[in-house]
Amino acid sequence: MDEEEDGKDWKSDVNVEIMAEWFCTNCIDSNPDDESCCGQCGEHRNSGILEQGYLASRDLPEKANDMEQRKDMSDSEIKLHLTFPPLWTPQTDAASTAIGFDERMLLHSEVQTKSHPHPERPDRLRAIMGGLSAAGLFSGLCCMIPSREATLAELEWVHSHSHVEAVEATSLHEASYFGRDTYANNYSALAARLAAGTCIDLMTAIVKGQILNGFALVRPPGHHALSATAMGFCLHNNAALAAKAALSAGAKKVMIIDWDVHHGNGTQEIFDSDSSVLYVSLHRHQAGFFYPGTGAASEVGIKDGEGFSVNIPWPCGGIGDEDYLFAFQNVIMPIVEQFAPDATIISAGFDAAKGDPLGGCQVTPSGYAHMTQLLYSLMKGKLLVVLEGGYNLRSISASAAAVLKVLLGVSPGEIPPSWQPTFAGLLAVSEACVIQSRYWKIDRMSLLNMQMLLSAAETKFKENKNDPRQPVSGPQAEDQPQG
Ligand code: X5A
Ligand code: ZN
């Protein structure tokens, strides 16, 4: 009543903004103003994801959520408002699962100058943290290790001095860029040091047996960061730093398995000639036309490191659980068993997940759980999971929860025997097998089996309009029961 009389409701048409589109909070796709649900992922425009629902970041006062106001808060004041206070004490029993997280990593965000929001956004960590809490996986089940900033000397374990300086220098500017897609603001260098330090400490605690395993919920991501270059949303290479930490804590052989949908060109480069670190990656490659373009099956490492890079390059998008698990069973696990790592790091991007706006693949939480379980069994639980990419909030929350469950000892059970690779998956896996058999024992029967499947599938492939995503039928389906 009052308002109407005051005329507060009335808007002059001078300042009315014409809102022609809105961006989905869940997947950042743009939608026309007259649509109420996202055409890409189905999220309702006002679903309240992050603001009210189970994905909300609890207890954070408005002040701490507001970048502008937060600038005036001291470090200790920000710490006071931490949603999840550190619970870890050095005597934690060795069966525990630790989470690494620090809300200051949310301060790294793109100063909005573009028409479209950047996919690598603070909400990613809010969504995952909220999702894990809602799944009941936090309280009582996990512990948190205190976050720590990596020192500049530690960053130079894998990066050049000038790279470290270049990243540090961004804190003096409100907005900087490394290339077109890798942004920094005043807080990015801090966030990147925290991400790296958290990974280093989790890895060290695992190798020393203080905790069983850990999940580093960190950003900015790391696997594209080269020794001298920030790129692909990555500033410092968190997984590579964790590998160095494992070596300096006494591990002799470290494995990094990278299931982010993009090839981890940074990690591969850093350990290219190093035989103490085995780098394994599954990624969408498309003959080099998918970002960042590297990661062909023929890239196997150089010098002493020859045979210590394993690439499984998907020829197209749309790859899902069946192909990922087929790769694990036929190339990855055999090689990992022979390498016998003392420490294993998963570069866990969730952008191969169903619904991801960048990846265009089909992996489900169950697929991520099975991959984790295979590595868990081999490593007797000793795993460090490091978050890389993943841009659909619901997909990454569900996937991270599925992985964490396995870390906590809940097995997803047997891999469904009905899972069969697609023609595209079979193509990539058999190519990797043939190349890697120069360095590792690959079971001759499974090589032969793959070759048979492949030639049978090739015929079908040509008959069925060349669809590389069609499943190939296993020998069971072809063999008629005898007698
Ligand atoms: C960490 C990650 C993707 C970069 C894509 C750049 N980066 N177009 O997923
Ligand atoms: Zn990625």
Coordinates of C-alpha atoms and ligand atoms in Angstrom, one line a residue:
M1 CA 0.0 0.0 0.0
D2 CA 2.5 2.5 1.2
E3 CA 4.9 1.5 -1.5
E4 CA 2.3 2.1 -4.2
E5 CA 1.5 5.5 -2.8
D6 CA 5.2 6.3 -2.5
G7 CA 5.5 5.4 -6.1
K8 CA 8.5 3.1 -5.3
D9 CA 7.0 0.4 -7.4
W10 CA 7.0 2.6 -10.4
K11 CA 9.9 2.3 -12.7
S12 CA 10.7 4.9 -15.3
D13 CA 11.4 3.4 -18.6
V14 CA 14.7 5.2 -18.8
N15 CA 16.5 2.6 -16.6
V16 CA 14.7 -0.5 -17.5
E17 CA 17.2 -3.1 -18.7
I18 CA 16.1 -5.3 -21.5
M19 CA 17.1 -8.8 -20.3
A20 CA 17.1 -10.9 -23.4
E21 CA 18.8 -13.9 -21.8
W22 CA 19.7 -15.6 -18.5
F23 CA 22.5 -17.9 -17.6
C24 CA 21.8 -21.2 -15.9
T25 CA 23.4 -21.4 -12.5
N26 CA 23.9 -25.2 -12.9
C27 CA 25.5 -25.3 -16.3
I28 CA 26.0 -21.6 -17.3
D29 CA 24.2 -22.1 -20.7
S30 CA 22.3 -19.1 -21.9
N31 CA 18.6 -19.2 -22.2
P32 CA 16.0 -16.9 -23.7
D33 CA 14.2 -14.7 -21.1
D34 CA 10.8 -16.3 -21.7
E35 CA 12.0 -19.8 -20.8
S36 CA 11.7 -20.9 -17.2
C37 CA 13.9 -24.0 -17.4
C38 CA 17.4 -24.4 -18.9
G39 CA 17.2 -25.9 -22.4
Q40 CA 20.5 -27.6 -21.8
C41 CA 20.3 -29.2 -18.4
G42 CA 16.7 -28.7 -17.3
E43 CA 17.5 -26.7 -14.2
H44 CA 14.7 -24.3 -13.2
R45 CA 15.7 -20.7 -13.6
N46 CA 14.8 -20.0 -9.9
S47 CA 15.6 -23.4 -8.5
G48 CA 17.6 -21.8 -5.8
I49 CA 20.5 -24.2 -6.2
L50 CA 23.2 -22.7 -4.0
E51 CA 21.0 -20.1 -2.3
Q52 CA 18.6 -22.3 -0.4
G53 CA 18.8 -25.9 -1.2
Y54 CA 21.2 -28.7 -0.2
L55 CA 23.9 -27.2 -2.3
A56 CA 24.0 -24.1 -0.2
S57 CA 27.2 -22.9 1.5
R58 CA 26.0 -22.7 5.0
D59 CA 26.8 -20.2 7.7
L60 CA 28.7 -17.8 5.4
P61 CA 27.5 -14.3 6.3
E62 CA 26.5 -12.1 3.3
K63 CA 29.6 -10.1 4.0
A64 CA 31.9 -13.0 3.4
N65 CA 30.1 -14.0 0.2
D66 CA 30.4 -10.5 -1.2
M67 CA 33.8 -10.1 -2.9
E68 CA 33.7 -6.3 -2.6
Q69 CA 33.1 -6.4 1.2
R70 CA 35.4 -9.3 1.7
K71 CA 38.3 -7.3 0.5
D72 CA 38.1 -5.4 3.7
M73 CA 38.1 -8.4 5.9
S74 CA 41.3 -9.6 7.5
D75 CA 42.5 -13.2 7.0
S76 CA 41.6 -14.1 10.6
E77 CA 38.2 -12.5 10.2
I78 CA 37.6 -14.6 7.1
K79 CA 38.8 -17.7 8.9
L80 CA 36.2 -17.0 11.7
H81 CA 33.5 -17.5 9.1
L82 CA 34.8 -20.7 7.7
T83 CA 31.9 -23.0 7.1
F84 CA 33.9 -26.1 7.8
P85 CA 36.5 -25.6 10.5
P86 CA 39.6 -27.8 10.4
L87 CA 39.1 -30.9 12.6
W88 CA 42.3 -32.8 11.8
T89 CA 44.8 -33.5 14.5
P90 CA 48.2 -35.2 13.7
Q91 CA 47.2 -38.3 15.6
T92 CA 44.3 -39.2 13.4
D93 CA 44.1 -42.9 12.9
A94 CA 45.4 -44.3 9.7
A95 CA 42.0 -45.4 8.4
S96 CA 40.7 -42.0 7.9
T97 CA 39.7 -40.0 4.9
A98 CA 40.7 -36.4 4.9
I99 CA 39.2 -33.5 2.9
G100 CA 41.3 -30.5 1.9
F101 CA 39.4 -27.3 1.4
D102 CA 39.6 -23.6 2.2
E103 CA 36.9 -21.0 1.4
R104 CA 39.5 -18.5 0.3
M105 CA 39.7 -20.6 -2.8
L106 CA 36.3 -19.2 -3.6
L107 CA 37.8 -15.7 -3.9
H108 CA 39.4 -16.6 -7.2
S109 CA 36.8 -15.6 -9.8
E110 CA 36.7 -13.8 -13.1
V111 CA 36.1 -10.1 -12.8
Q112 CA 33.0 -9.9 -15.0
T113 CA 33.9 -8.2 -18.2
K114 CA 32.5 -10.8 -20.6
S115 CA 28.9 -11.4 -21.7
H116 CA 29.0 -15.0 -20.6
P117 CA 30.0 -16.4 -17.2
H118 CA 33.2 -18.3 -17.0
P119 CA 32.7 -22.1 -16.4
E120 CA 35.5 -22.3 -13.8
R121 CA 33.6 -20.5 -11.1
P122 CA 33.5 -20.4 -7.3
D123 CA 30.1 -22.1 -7.2
R124 CA 31.8 -25.3 -8.3
L125 CA 33.3 -25.8 -4.9
R126 CA 30.2 -24.5 -3.1
A127 CA 28.2 -27.1 -4.9
I128 CA 30.5 -30.0 -4.2
M129 CA 30.9 -29.1 -0.5
G130 CA 27.1 -28.7 -0.1
G131 CA 26.5 -32.0 -2.0
L132 CA 28.9 -33.9 0.2
S133 CA 27.3 -32.5 3.4
A134 CA 23.8 -33.3 2.2
A135 CA 24.9 -36.9 1.3
G136 CA 25.9 -37.2 5.0
L137 CA 29.5 -37.9 4.0
F138 CA 31.1 -35.2 6.0
S139 CA 30.4 -35.0 9.6
G140 CA 31.8 -37.9 11.5
L141 CA 33.0 -39.7 8.4
C142 CA 35.7 -37.4 7.1
C143 CA 38.3 -35.3 8.7
M144 CA 39.6 -32.0 7.4
I145 CA 43.3 -31.2 7.2
P146 CA 44.2 -27.6 7.8
S147 CA 44.8 -25.8 4.5
R148 CA 48.2 -24.3 3.9
E149 CA 49.7 -22.1 1.2
A150 CA 52.4 -23.8 -0.7
T151 CA 55.7 -21.9 -0.4
L152 CA 57.3 -20.3 -3.5
A153 CA 60.1 -22.8 -3.1
E154 CA 57.7 -25.7 -3.2
L155 CA 56.0 -24.3 -6.4
E156 CA 59.4 -24.3 -8.0
W157 CA 59.5 -28.1 -7.6
V158 CA 57.6 -28.2 -10.9
H159 CA 57.5 -24.6 -12.1
S160 CA 60.0 -22.1 -13.3
H161 CA 60.9 -19.1 -11.1
S162 CA 59.5 -16.7 -13.7
H163 CA 56.2 -18.6 -13.8
V164 CA 55.8 -18.5 -10.0
E165 CA 56.6 -14.7 -10.2
A166 CA 54.2 -14.1 -13.0
V167 CA 51.4 -15.8 -11.0
E168 CA 52.3 -13.9 -7.8
A169 CA 52.3 -10.6 -9.7
T170 CA 48.6 -11.0 -10.6
S171 CA 47.7 -10.2 -6.9
L172 CA 48.5 -6.6 -7.7
H173 CA 45.9 -6.3 -10.3
E174 CA 42.1 -6.5 -10.2
A175 CA 42.1 -8.6 -13.4
S176 CA 44.8 -10.3 -15.4
Y177 CA 44.8 -13.0 -18.1
F178 CA 47.0 -15.8 -19.2
G179 CA 45.8 -16.2 -22.7
R180 CA 42.1 -15.7 -23.4
D181 CA 40.5 -18.2 -21.0
T182 CA 42.7 -18.2 -17.9
Y183 CA 41.8 -15.4 -15.6
A184 CA 43.2 -14.1 -12.4
N185 CA 42.1 -11.5 -9.8
N186 CA 43.7 -10.1 -6.7
Y187 CA 43.1 -13.4 -4.9
S188 CA 44.0 -15.9 -7.5
A189 CA 47.7 -16.3 -6.5
L190 CA 46.5 -16.9 -2.9
A191 CA 43.9 -19.5 -4.0
A192 CA 46.5 -21.2 -6.2
R193 CA 49.0 -21.4 -3.3
L194 CA 46.3 -22.8 -1.1
A195 CA 45.3 -25.4 -3.7
A196 CA 48.9 -26.5 -4.1
G197 CA 49.7 -26.5 -0.4
T198 CA 46.6 -28.5 0.4
C199 CA 47.5 -31.2 -2.2
I200 CA 51.1 -31.3 -0.9
D201 CA 50.0 -31.8 2.7
L202 CA 47.3 -34.4 1.9
M203 CA 49.8 -36.4 -0.2
T204 CA 52.5 -36.2 2.5
A205 CA 50.0 -37.4 5.2
I206 CA 49.0 -40.3 3.0
V207 CA 52.6 -41.4 2.3
K208 CA 53.5 -41.1 6.0
G209 CA 50.4 -43.2 6.9
Q210 CA 48.8 -40.5 9.0
I211 CA 45.6 -40.8 6.9
L212 CA 44.4 -43.5 4.5
N213 CA 43.3 -41.3 1.7
G214 CA 42.3 -37.8 0.8
F215 CA 40.1 -35.6 -1.5
A216 CA 41.5 -32.2 -2.4
L217 CA 38.6 -30.0 -3.2
V218 CA 40.6 -27.2 -4.8
R219 CA 40.6 -24.6 -7.4
P220 CA 42.0 -23.2 -9.6
P221 CA 42.6 -26.5 -11.3
G222 CA 46.1 -27.6 -12.2
H223 CA 46.7 -30.2 -14.9
H224 CA 47.1 -27.8 -17.9
A225 CA 49.7 -25.7 -16.1
L226 CA 53.1 -26.3 -17.7
S227 CA 56.4 -25.7 -15.9
A228 CA 56.5 -22.2 -17.4
T229 CA 52.9 -21.4 -18.5
A230 CA 49.5 -21.0 -16.9
M231 CA 46.7 -22.1 -19.3
G232 CA 43.4 -23.9 -19.5
F233 CA 42.0 -22.3 -16.3
C234 CA 45.1 -23.6 -14.4
L235 CA 47.7 -21.6 -12.6
H236 CA 49.9 -24.1 -10.6
N237 CA 50.0 -27.9 -11.3
N238 CA 48.5 -29.3 -8.1
A239 CA 48.7 -33.0 -9.0
A240 CA 52.3 -32.6 -10.1
L241 CA 53.2 -30.9 -6.9
A242 CA 51.5 -33.7 -4.9
A243 CA 53.6 -36.2 -6.9
K244 CA 56.8 -34.3 -5.9
A245 CA 55.6 -34.3 -2.3
A246 CA 55.1 -38.1 -2.4
L247 CA 58.6 -38.6 -3.7
S248 CA 60.1 -36.3 -1.0
A249 CA 58.1 -38.2 1.6
G250 CA 59.8 -41.4 0.6
A251 CA 57.7 -42.8 -2.2
K252 CA 59.9 -44.3 -5.0
K253 CA 57.2 -44.6 -7.7
V254 CA 54.2 -42.4 -8.1
M255 CA 51.3 -42.7 -10.5
I256 CA 49.0 -39.9 -11.7
I257 CA 45.8 -41.1 -13.3
D258 CA 44.0 -38.3 -15.1
W259 CA 40.3 -38.8 -16.0
D260 CA 39.5 -35.1 -16.6
V261 CA 37.9 -34.9 -20.1
H262 CA 40.9 -32.8 -21.3
H263 CA 44.4 -34.1 -21.7
G264 CA 46.7 -33.0 -18.8
N265 CA 49.3 -31.6 -21.0
G266 CA 51.0 -29.8 -18.1
T267 CA 51.4 -32.9 -16.0
Q268 CA 52.6 -34.9 -18.9
E269 CA 55.2 -32.3 -19.8
I270 CA 56.5 -32.0 -16.3
F271 CA 57.2 -35.7 -16.0
D272 CA 57.9 -36.5 -19.6
S273 CA 61.4 -37.7 -19.0
D274 CA 60.9 -39.0 -15.5
S275 CA 60.5 -42.7 -14.9
S276 CA 59.5 -42.3 -11.3
V277 CA 56.2 -40.8 -12.2
L278 CA 53.8 -42.8 -14.4
Y279 CA 51.2 -40.5 -16.1
V280 CA 48.0 -42.1 -17.4
S281 CA 45.3 -40.1 -19.1
L282 CA 41.9 -40.8 -20.7
H283 CA 40.6 -37.9 -22.6
R284 CA 38.5 -36.7 -25.5
H285 CA 41.1 -36.1 -28.3
Q286 CA 39.4 -36.0 -31.6
A287 CA 42.6 -36.4 -33.5
G288 CA 44.0 -33.3 -31.8
F289 CA 41.0 -31.1 -32.4
F290 CA 39.8 -31.1 -28.8
Y291 CA 41.4 -28.9 -26.2
P292 CA 44.4 -28.8 -25.6
G293 CA 45.2 -31.0 -28.6
T294 CA 47.9 -33.1 -27.1
G295 CA 47.6 -36.7 -25.7
A296 CA 47.8 -38.9 -28.8
A297 CA 48.4 -42.6 -28.0
S298 CA 51.8 -42.3 -29.6
E299 CA 52.9 -39.8 -26.8
V300 CA 54.7 -42.3 -24.5
G301 CA 57.3 -40.1 -22.7
I302 CA 60.9 -39.3 -23.7
K303 CA 64.4 -40.3 -22.6
D304 CA 64.3 -42.1 -19.3
G305 CA 60.6 -41.5 -19.1
E306 CA 59.8 -43.4 -22.4
G307 CA 57.0 -45.8 -21.6
F308 CA 55.9 -43.8 -18.5
S309 CA 53.2 -41.8 -20.3
V310 CA 50.0 -43.7 -21.2
N311 CA 47.4 -41.9 -23.3
I312 CA 44.0 -43.2 -24.1
P313 CA 42.6 -40.7 -26.6
W314 CA 38.8 -40.9 -27.4
P315 CA 38.2 -40.2 -31.1
C316 CA 34.9 -38.4 -30.4
G317 CA 32.5 -37.2 -27.7
G318 CA 29.7 -39.2 -26.1
I319 CA 32.0 -41.6 -24.4
G320 CA 30.6 -43.1 -21.2
D321 CA 31.1 -45.6 -18.3
E322 CA 31.4 -48.7 -20.5
D323 CA 34.4 -47.3 -22.4
Y324 CA 36.1 -45.9 -19.3
L325 CA 35.8 -49.2 -17.5
F326 CA 36.9 -51.1 -20.6
A327 CA 40.1 -49.0 -20.7
F328 CA 40.7 -49.6 -17.0
Q329 CA 40.3 -53.3 -17.3
N330 CA 42.3 -53.8 -20.5
V331 CA 45.2 -51.2 -20.4
I332 CA 45.3 -49.2 -17.2
M333 CA 45.1 -51.9 -14.5
P334 CA 47.5 -54.2 -16.2
I335 CA 50.1 -51.4 -16.5
V336 CA 49.5 -50.1 -13.0
E337 CA 49.9 -53.6 -11.5
Q338 CA 53.3 -53.9 -13.2
F339 CA 54.4 -50.4 -12.3
A340 CA 53.3 -51.0 -8.7
P341 CA 53.2 -47.4 -7.5
D342 CA 53.8 -46.4 -3.8
A343 CA 51.5 -43.5 -4.2
T344 CA 48.6 -42.8 -6.5
I345 CA 47.0 -39.5 -7.4
I346 CA 43.8 -39.2 -9.3
S347 CA 43.6 -36.0 -11.4
A348 CA 39.8 -36.0 -11.0
G349 CA 38.1 -33.7 -13.3
F350 CA 34.4 -34.3 -13.6
D351 CA 34.0 -32.8 -17.0
A352 CA 33.6 -36.1 -18.7
A353 CA 30.4 -36.4 -16.7
K354 CA 26.9 -36.6 -18.3
G355 CA 25.6 -33.1 -18.5
D356 CA 28.9 -31.2 -18.6
P357 CA 28.8 -28.2 -20.8
L358 CA 32.4 -28.5 -22.1
G359 CA 33.0 -32.3 -22.2
G360 CA 30.1 -33.7 -24.1
C361 CA 30.7 -37.2 -22.6
Q362 CA 28.5 -39.5 -20.6
V363 CA 30.2 -40.7 -17.4
T364 CA 27.9 -41.3 -14.5
P365 CA 28.6 -41.2 -10.7
S366 CA 28.6 -45.0 -10.9
G367 CA 31.3 -45.0 -13.5
Y368 CA 33.5 -42.7 -11.4
A369 CA 32.8 -45.0 -8.4
H370 CA 33.9 -48.1 -10.3
M371 CA 37.1 -46.4 -11.5
T372 CA 37.9 -45.3 -8.0
Q373 CA 37.2 -48.8 -6.7
L374 CA 39.6 -50.5 -9.1
L375 CA 42.4 -48.1 -7.9
Y376 CA 41.3 -48.4 -4.3
S377 CA 41.7 -52.2 -4.3
L378 CA 45.1 -52.0 -5.9
M379 CA 46.4 -49.3 -3.6
K380 CA 44.7 -50.8 -0.5
G381 CA 42.8 -47.5 -0.1
K382 CA 45.9 -45.2 -0.4
L383 CA 44.7 -42.6 -2.9
L384 CA 44.8 -38.9 -3.3
V385 CA 42.0 -37.4 -5.4
V386 CA 42.6 -34.0 -6.7
L387 CA 39.8 -32.0 -8.3
E388 CA 40.5 -30.6 -11.8
G389 CA 37.7 -29.5 -14.1
G390 CA 33.9 -30.2 -14.2
Y391 CA 31.4 -27.5 -14.8
N392 CA 27.8 -28.8 -14.3
L393 CA 27.1 -28.3 -10.6
R394 CA 24.8 -31.2 -10.2
S395 CA 27.0 -33.5 -12.1
I396 CA 30.1 -32.7 -10.2
S397 CA 28.4 -32.8 -6.8
A398 CA 27.0 -36.3 -7.5
S399 CA 30.2 -37.5 -9.0
A400 CA 32.4 -36.2 -6.1
A401 CA 30.0 -37.8 -3.6
A402 CA 30.3 -41.2 -5.4
V403 CA 34.1 -41.0 -5.4
L404 CA 34.2 -40.0 -1.7
K405 CA 32.0 -42.9 -0.8
V406 CA 34.5 -45.3 -2.3
L407 CA 37.3 -43.5 -0.4
L408 CA 35.3 -44.1 2.8
G409 CA 35.3 -47.9 2.0
V410 CA 31.8 -48.3 0.5
S411 CA 32.3 -50.5 -2.5
P412 CA 30.1 -50.0 -5.6
G413 CA 30.2 -53.8 -6.2
E414 CA 30.9 -55.6 -9.4
I415 CA 31.2 -53.9 -12.7
P416 CA 28.0 -54.8 -14.6
P417 CA 29.0 -57.6 -17.0
S418 CA 26.6 -56.1 -19.6
W419 CA 28.9 -53.1 -20.0
Q420 CA 30.4 -53.3 -23.5
P421 CA 32.7 -50.8 -25.1
T422 CA 31.6 -48.8 -28.1
F423 CA 33.4 -48.9 -31.4
A424 CA 35.1 -45.6 -30.6
G425 CA 36.2 -46.8 -27.2
L426 CA 37.5 -50.1 -28.5
L427 CA 39.4 -48.2 -31.2
A428 CA 41.2 -46.0 -28.6
V429 CA 41.9 -48.8 -26.1
S430 CA 43.3 -51.2 -28.7
E431 CA 45.5 -48.5 -30.2
A432 CA 46.9 -47.7 -26.7
C433 CA 47.4 -51.4 -26.0
V434 CA 49.4 -52.0 -29.2
I435 CA 51.6 -49.0 -28.5
Q436 CA 52.0 -49.7 -24.8
S437 CA 52.8 -53.3 -25.4
R438 CA 56.3 -52.1 -26.3
Y439 CA 56.8 -51.2 -22.7
W440 CA 54.4 -53.3 -20.6
K441 CA 53.1 -56.8 -20.7
I442 CA 49.6 -56.7 -22.2
D443 CA 47.9 -60.1 -22.1
R444 CA 48.0 -61.6 -25.6
M445 CA 44.6 -63.0 -25.3
S446 CA 43.0 -59.7 -24.5
L447 CA 44.9 -58.1 -27.4
L448 CA 43.7 -60.8 -29.7
N449 CA 40.2 -60.5 -28.3
M450 CA 40.2 -56.8 -28.9
Q451 CA 41.4 -57.2 -32.5
M452 CA 38.7 -59.7 -33.2
L453 CA 36.0 -57.5 -31.7
L454 CA 37.4 -54.6 -33.7
S455 CA 37.3 -56.3 -37.0
A456 CA 33.8 -57.6 -36.3
A457 CA 32.7 -54.1 -35.2
E458 CA 34.3 -52.5 -38.3
T459 CA 31.9 -54.4 -40.6
K460 CA 28.9 -53.4 -38.4
F461 CA 30.3 -49.9 -38.2
K462 CA 30.1 -49.5 -42.0
E463 CA 26.7 -51.1 -42.2
N464 CA 25.3 -48.9 -39.4
K465 CA 25.9 -45.5 -40.9
N466 CA 29.4 -45.2 -39.4
D467 CA 28.2 -44.5 -35.9
P468 CA 31.3 -44.8 -33.7
R469 CA 29.2 -44.7 -30.5
Q470 CA 27.4 -48.0 -31.1
P471 CA 28.2 -50.7 -28.7
V472 CA 30.2 -53.6 -30.0
S473 CA 28.8 -57.0 -29.0
G474 CA 31.0 -59.1 -26.8
P475 CA 32.0 -62.7 -27.7
Q476 CA 29.2 -63.9 -25.4
A477 CA 26.6 -62.3 -27.7
E478 CA 28.2 -63.8 -30.8
D479 CA 28.8 -67.3 -29.5
Q480 CA 25.7 -69.5 -29.7
P481 CA 25.3 -72.0 -26.8
Q482 CA 27.0 -75.3 -27.8
G483 CA 24.9 -78.4 -28.4
Ligands
X5A1 C1 40.7 -27.8 -16.1 C2 39.9 -27.7 -17.4 C3 39.6 -26.8 -19.5 C4 40.1 -25.7 -20.4 C5 39.3 -25.5 -21.6 C6 39.7 -24.3 -22.4 N1 40.3 -26.9 -18.3 N2 38.9 -24.1 -23.6 O1 39.0 -28.5 -17.5
ZN2 ZN 38.9 -30.5 -18.1

